GROMACS .gro file of C-alpha atoms in nm:
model
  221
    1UNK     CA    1   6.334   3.470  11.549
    2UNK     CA    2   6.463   3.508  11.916
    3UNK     CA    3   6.786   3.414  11.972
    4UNK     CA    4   6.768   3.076  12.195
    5UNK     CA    5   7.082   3.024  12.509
    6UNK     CA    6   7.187   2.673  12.568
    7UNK     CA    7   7.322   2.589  12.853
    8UNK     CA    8   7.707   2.566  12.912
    9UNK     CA    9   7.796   2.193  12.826
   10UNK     CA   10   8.014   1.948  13.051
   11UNK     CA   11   8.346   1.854  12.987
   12UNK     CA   12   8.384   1.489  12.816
   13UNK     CA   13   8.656   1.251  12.734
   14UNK     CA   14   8.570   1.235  12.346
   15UNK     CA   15   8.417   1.495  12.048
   16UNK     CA   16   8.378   1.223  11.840
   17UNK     CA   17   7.966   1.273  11.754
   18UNK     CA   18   7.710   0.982  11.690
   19UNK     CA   19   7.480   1.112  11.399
   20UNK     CA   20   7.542   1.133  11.026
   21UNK     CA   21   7.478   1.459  11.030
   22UNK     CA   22   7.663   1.578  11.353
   23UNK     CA   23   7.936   1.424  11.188
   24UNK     CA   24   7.882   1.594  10.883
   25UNK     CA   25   7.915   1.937  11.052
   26UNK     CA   26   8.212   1.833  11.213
   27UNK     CA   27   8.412   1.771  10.892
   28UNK     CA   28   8.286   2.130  10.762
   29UNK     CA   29   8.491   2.218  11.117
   30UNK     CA   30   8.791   2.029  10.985
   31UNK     CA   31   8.772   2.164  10.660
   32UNK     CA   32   8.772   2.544  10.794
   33UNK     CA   33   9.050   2.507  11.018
   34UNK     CA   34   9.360   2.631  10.898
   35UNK     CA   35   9.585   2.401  11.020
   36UNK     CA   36   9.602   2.047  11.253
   37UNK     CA   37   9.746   2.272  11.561
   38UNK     CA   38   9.447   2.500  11.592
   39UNK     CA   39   9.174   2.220  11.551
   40UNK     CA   40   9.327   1.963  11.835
   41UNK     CA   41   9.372   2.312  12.018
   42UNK     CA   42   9.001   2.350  11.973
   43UNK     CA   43   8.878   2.028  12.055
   44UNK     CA   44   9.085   2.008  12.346
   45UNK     CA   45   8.864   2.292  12.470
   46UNK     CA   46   8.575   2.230  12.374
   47UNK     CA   47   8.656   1.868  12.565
   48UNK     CA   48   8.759   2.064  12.884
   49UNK     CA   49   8.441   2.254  12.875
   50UNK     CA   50   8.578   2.558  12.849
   51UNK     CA   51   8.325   2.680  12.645
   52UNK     CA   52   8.017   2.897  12.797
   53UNK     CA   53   7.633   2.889  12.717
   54UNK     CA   54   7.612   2.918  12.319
   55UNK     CA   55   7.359   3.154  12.233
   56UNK     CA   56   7.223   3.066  11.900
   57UNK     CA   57   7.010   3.274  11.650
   58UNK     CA   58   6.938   3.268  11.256
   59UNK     CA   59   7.281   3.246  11.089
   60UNK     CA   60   7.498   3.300  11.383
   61UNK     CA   61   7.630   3.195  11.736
   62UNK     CA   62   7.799   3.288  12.006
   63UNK     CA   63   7.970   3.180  12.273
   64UNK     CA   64   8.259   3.261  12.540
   65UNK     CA   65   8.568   3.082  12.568
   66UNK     CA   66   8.811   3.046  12.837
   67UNK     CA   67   9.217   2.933  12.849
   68UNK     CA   68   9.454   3.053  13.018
   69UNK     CA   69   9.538   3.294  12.830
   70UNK     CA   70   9.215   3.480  12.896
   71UNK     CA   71   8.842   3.460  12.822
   72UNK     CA   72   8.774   3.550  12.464
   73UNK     CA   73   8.430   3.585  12.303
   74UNK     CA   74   8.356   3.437  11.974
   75UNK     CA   75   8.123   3.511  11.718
   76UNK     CA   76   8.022   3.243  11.492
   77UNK     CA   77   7.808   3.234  11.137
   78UNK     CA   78   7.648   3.041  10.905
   79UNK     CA   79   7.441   3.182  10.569
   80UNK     CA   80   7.106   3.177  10.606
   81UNK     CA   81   6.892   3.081  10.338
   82UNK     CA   82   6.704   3.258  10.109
   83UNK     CA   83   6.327   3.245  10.118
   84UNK     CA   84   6.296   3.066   9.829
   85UNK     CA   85   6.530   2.797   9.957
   86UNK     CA   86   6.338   2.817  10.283
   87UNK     CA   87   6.021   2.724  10.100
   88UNK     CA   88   6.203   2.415   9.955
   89UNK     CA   89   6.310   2.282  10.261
   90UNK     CA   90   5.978   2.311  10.408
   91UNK     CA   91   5.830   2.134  10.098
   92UNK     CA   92   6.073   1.849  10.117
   93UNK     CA   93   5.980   1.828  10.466
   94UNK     CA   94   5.623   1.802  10.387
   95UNK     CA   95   5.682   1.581  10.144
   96UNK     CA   96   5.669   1.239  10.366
   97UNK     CA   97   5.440   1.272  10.683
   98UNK     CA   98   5.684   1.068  10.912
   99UNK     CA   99   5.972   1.315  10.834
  100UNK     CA  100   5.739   1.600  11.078
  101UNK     CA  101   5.786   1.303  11.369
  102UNK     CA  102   6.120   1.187  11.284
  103UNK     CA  103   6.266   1.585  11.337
  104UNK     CA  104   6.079   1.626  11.643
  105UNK     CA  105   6.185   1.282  11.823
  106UNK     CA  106   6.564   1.411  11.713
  107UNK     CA  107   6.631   1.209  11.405
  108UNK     CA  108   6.709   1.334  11.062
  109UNK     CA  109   6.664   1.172  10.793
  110UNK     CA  110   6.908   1.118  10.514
  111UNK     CA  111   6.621   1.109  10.221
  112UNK     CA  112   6.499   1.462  10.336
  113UNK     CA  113   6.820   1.620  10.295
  114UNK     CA  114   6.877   1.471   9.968
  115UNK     CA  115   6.521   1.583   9.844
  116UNK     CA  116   6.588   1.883  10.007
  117UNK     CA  117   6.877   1.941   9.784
  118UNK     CA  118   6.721   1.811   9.461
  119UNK     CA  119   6.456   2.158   9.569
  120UNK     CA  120   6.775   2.379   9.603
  121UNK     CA  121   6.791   2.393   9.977
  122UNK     CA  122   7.147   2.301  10.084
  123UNK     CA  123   7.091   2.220  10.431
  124UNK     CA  124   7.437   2.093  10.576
  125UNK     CA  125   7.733   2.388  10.536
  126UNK     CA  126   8.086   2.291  10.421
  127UNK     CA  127   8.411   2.448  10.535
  128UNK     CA  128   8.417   2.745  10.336
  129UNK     CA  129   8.043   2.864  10.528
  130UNK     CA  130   8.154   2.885  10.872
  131UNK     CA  131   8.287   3.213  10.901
  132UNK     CA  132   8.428   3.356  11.267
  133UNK     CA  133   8.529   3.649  11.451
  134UNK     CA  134   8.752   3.603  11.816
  135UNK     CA  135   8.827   3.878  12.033
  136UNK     CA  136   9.207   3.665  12.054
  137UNK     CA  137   9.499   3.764  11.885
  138UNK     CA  138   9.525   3.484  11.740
  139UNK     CA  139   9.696   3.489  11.410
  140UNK     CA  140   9.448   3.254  11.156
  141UNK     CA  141   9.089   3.267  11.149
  142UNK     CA  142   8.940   3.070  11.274
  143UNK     CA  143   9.098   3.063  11.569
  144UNK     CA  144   9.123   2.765  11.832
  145UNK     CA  145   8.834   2.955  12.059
  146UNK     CA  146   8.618   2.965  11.755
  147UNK     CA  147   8.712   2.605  11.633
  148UNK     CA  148   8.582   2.497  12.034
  149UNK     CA  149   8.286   2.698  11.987
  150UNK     CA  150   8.226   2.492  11.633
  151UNK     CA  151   8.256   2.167  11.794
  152UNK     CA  152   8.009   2.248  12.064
  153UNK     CA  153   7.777   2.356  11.808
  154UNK     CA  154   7.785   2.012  11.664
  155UNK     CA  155   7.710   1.838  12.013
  156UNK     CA  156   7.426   2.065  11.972
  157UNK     CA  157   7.336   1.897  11.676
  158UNK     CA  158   7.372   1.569  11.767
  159UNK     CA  159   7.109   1.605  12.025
  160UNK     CA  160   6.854   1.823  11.823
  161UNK     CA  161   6.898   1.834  11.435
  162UNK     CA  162   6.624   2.151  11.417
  163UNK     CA  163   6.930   2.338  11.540
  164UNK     CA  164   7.085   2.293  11.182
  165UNK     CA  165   6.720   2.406  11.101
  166UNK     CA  166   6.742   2.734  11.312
  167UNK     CA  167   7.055   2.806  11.207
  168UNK     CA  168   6.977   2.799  10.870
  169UNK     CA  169   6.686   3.038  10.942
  170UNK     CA  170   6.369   2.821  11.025
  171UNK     CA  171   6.332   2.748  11.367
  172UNK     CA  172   6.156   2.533  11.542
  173UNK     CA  173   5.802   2.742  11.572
  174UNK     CA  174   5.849   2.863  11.262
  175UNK     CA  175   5.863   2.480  11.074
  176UNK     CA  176   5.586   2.376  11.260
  177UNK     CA  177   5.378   2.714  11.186
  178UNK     CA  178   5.481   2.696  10.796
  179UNK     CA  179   5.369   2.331  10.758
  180UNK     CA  180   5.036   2.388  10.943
  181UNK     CA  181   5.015   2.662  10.706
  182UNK     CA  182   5.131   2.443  10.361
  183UNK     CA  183   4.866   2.151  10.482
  184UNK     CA  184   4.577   2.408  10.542
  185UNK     CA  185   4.619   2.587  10.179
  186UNK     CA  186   4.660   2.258  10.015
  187UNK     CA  187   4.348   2.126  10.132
  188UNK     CA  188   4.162   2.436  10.023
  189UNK     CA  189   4.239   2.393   9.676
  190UNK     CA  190   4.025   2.332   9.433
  191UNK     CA  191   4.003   1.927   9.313
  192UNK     CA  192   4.269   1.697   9.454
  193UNK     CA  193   4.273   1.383   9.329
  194UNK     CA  194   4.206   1.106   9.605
  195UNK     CA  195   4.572   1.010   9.642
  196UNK     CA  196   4.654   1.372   9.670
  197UNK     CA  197   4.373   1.423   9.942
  198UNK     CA  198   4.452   1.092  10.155
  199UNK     CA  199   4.831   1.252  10.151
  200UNK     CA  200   4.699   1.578  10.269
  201UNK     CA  201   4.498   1.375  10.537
  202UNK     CA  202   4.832   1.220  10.645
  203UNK     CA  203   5.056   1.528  10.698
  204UNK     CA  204   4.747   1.702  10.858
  205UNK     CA  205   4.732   1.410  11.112
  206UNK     CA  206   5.111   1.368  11.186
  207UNK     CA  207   5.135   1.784  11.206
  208UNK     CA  208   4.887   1.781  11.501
  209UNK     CA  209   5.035   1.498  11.675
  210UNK     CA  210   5.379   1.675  11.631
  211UNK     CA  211   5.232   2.024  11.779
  212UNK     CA  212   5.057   1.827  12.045
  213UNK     CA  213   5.385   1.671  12.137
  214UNK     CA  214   5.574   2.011  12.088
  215UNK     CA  215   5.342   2.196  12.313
  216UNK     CA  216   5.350   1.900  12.594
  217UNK     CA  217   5.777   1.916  12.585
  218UNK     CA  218   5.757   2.302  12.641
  219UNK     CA  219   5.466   2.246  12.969
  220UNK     CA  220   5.732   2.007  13.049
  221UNK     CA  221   6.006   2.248  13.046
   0.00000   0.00000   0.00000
C-alpha cells in the first residue's frame, strides 16, 4: 500500500485519549517504555507538539522529533499480519453488516475485535510489538522521541480506528476492496439457504453505502 502523511498535530494540554481502543494502544506505549522518566519525557513532547507529520505505512511509522537537544528522526513498527490472519479480520468484519458503517463513521467496535480474535487475528499490539529505532543517543530503546512519536500515533487512532487497520496491513481501500470482493463470491455460490442469502443481501447493501460514503469524503477532500 502507499505510505499515507498526516499532518503535523497541535500541541494540547492533555494525552489522555477518549476511545477504548486509543486507550488500549496507549498502555502497549506504557508497557514498552523502559522506565517512568522516558515516558513523561515522551508525552511531554508529544504534548508540546514537537512531533512532525507521521508518515504511516503497513507495519511501520515515522516521524521527526524536535527538543532541544536536536531534531531526531524516529522509526517506528508494528508486525503486520499474516495473510491468513488478514483474511480473519476481514471475515469478522463481514460478519455483522453495521460493523462496515461503524469503521467508516470512526467507531470500533468491541465485539469485532473479540470475534476477530476468536479467528486468530490479534488486532490491538501489546508492549512487547512496538519496536523503534531513534537517530538519538539515547541510552534505552525506546527512546523519549520514539515514546512521543507512539503517543501521536494513538491520537491518530482515536480519530480513525482503520489506522490500527493500516498498520496492521489492510488499509482502508484495501478493506473496502476485500469485502466487495468476500460479498460478490459469496453470492455466487451455489445454494444459500434464505437466512444465508438475506445476510448476503445485508452486507452487499451496507458495503455500497460505505463506498458511496468513502468516495464522497475523498471528492470532499
Amino acid at each position: 500500500m502507499p505510505a499515507t502523511t498526516h499532518p503535523r498535530q497541535s500541541a494540547r494540554r492533555s494525552v489522555k485519549p477518549a476511545t477504548w481502543w486509543a486507550k488500549a494502544w496507549q498502555r502497549a506505549v506504557e508497557e514498552a517504555a523502559y522506565d517512568q522518566g522516558d515516558l513523561i519525557a515522551g508525552r511531554r513532547l508529544a504534548r508540546a507538539g514537537r512531533v512532525g507529520g507521521i508518515i504511516l505505512d503497513a507495519g511501520s511509522y515515522v516521524a521527526a522529533v524536535e527538543d532541544p537537544g536536536g531534531l531526531f528522526s524516529v522509526a517506528g513498527t508494528v508486525p503486520v499480519l499474516d495473510d491468513r490472519s488478514l483474511d480473519a479480520l476481514v471475515e469478522a468484519v463481514a460478519a455483522t453488516p453495521g460493523r462496515i458503517a461503524a469503521l467508516l463513521a470512526g467507531d470500533l467496535p468491541h465485539d469485532l475485535v473479540e470475534h476477530a480474535e476468536e479467528l486468530g487475528a490479534e488486532l490491538l499490539p501489546y508492549g512487547g510489538e512496538l519496536g523503534s529505532v531513534c537517530t538519538c543517543d539515547h541510552w534505552a530503546d525506546p527512546c523519549p522521541h520514539a515514546l512521543a512519536v507512539c503517543t501521536q500515533v494513538g491520537w491518530l487512532l482515536d480519530t480513525d480506528p482503520l489506522v490500527l487497520f493500516a498498520l496492521r496491513g489492510l488499509p482502508r481501500d484495501d478493506l473496502l476492496g476485500r469485502l466487495h470482493t468476500l460479498s460478490l463470491t459469496a453470492t455466487a455460490a451455489d445454494g444459500p439457504d434464505a437466512d444465508d442469502a438475506t445476510e448476503l443481501d445485508d452486507l452487499d447493501v451496507a458495503l455500497e453505502a460505505a463506498l458511496r460514503a468513502h468516495r464522497l469524503l475523498r471528492e470532499w477532500e
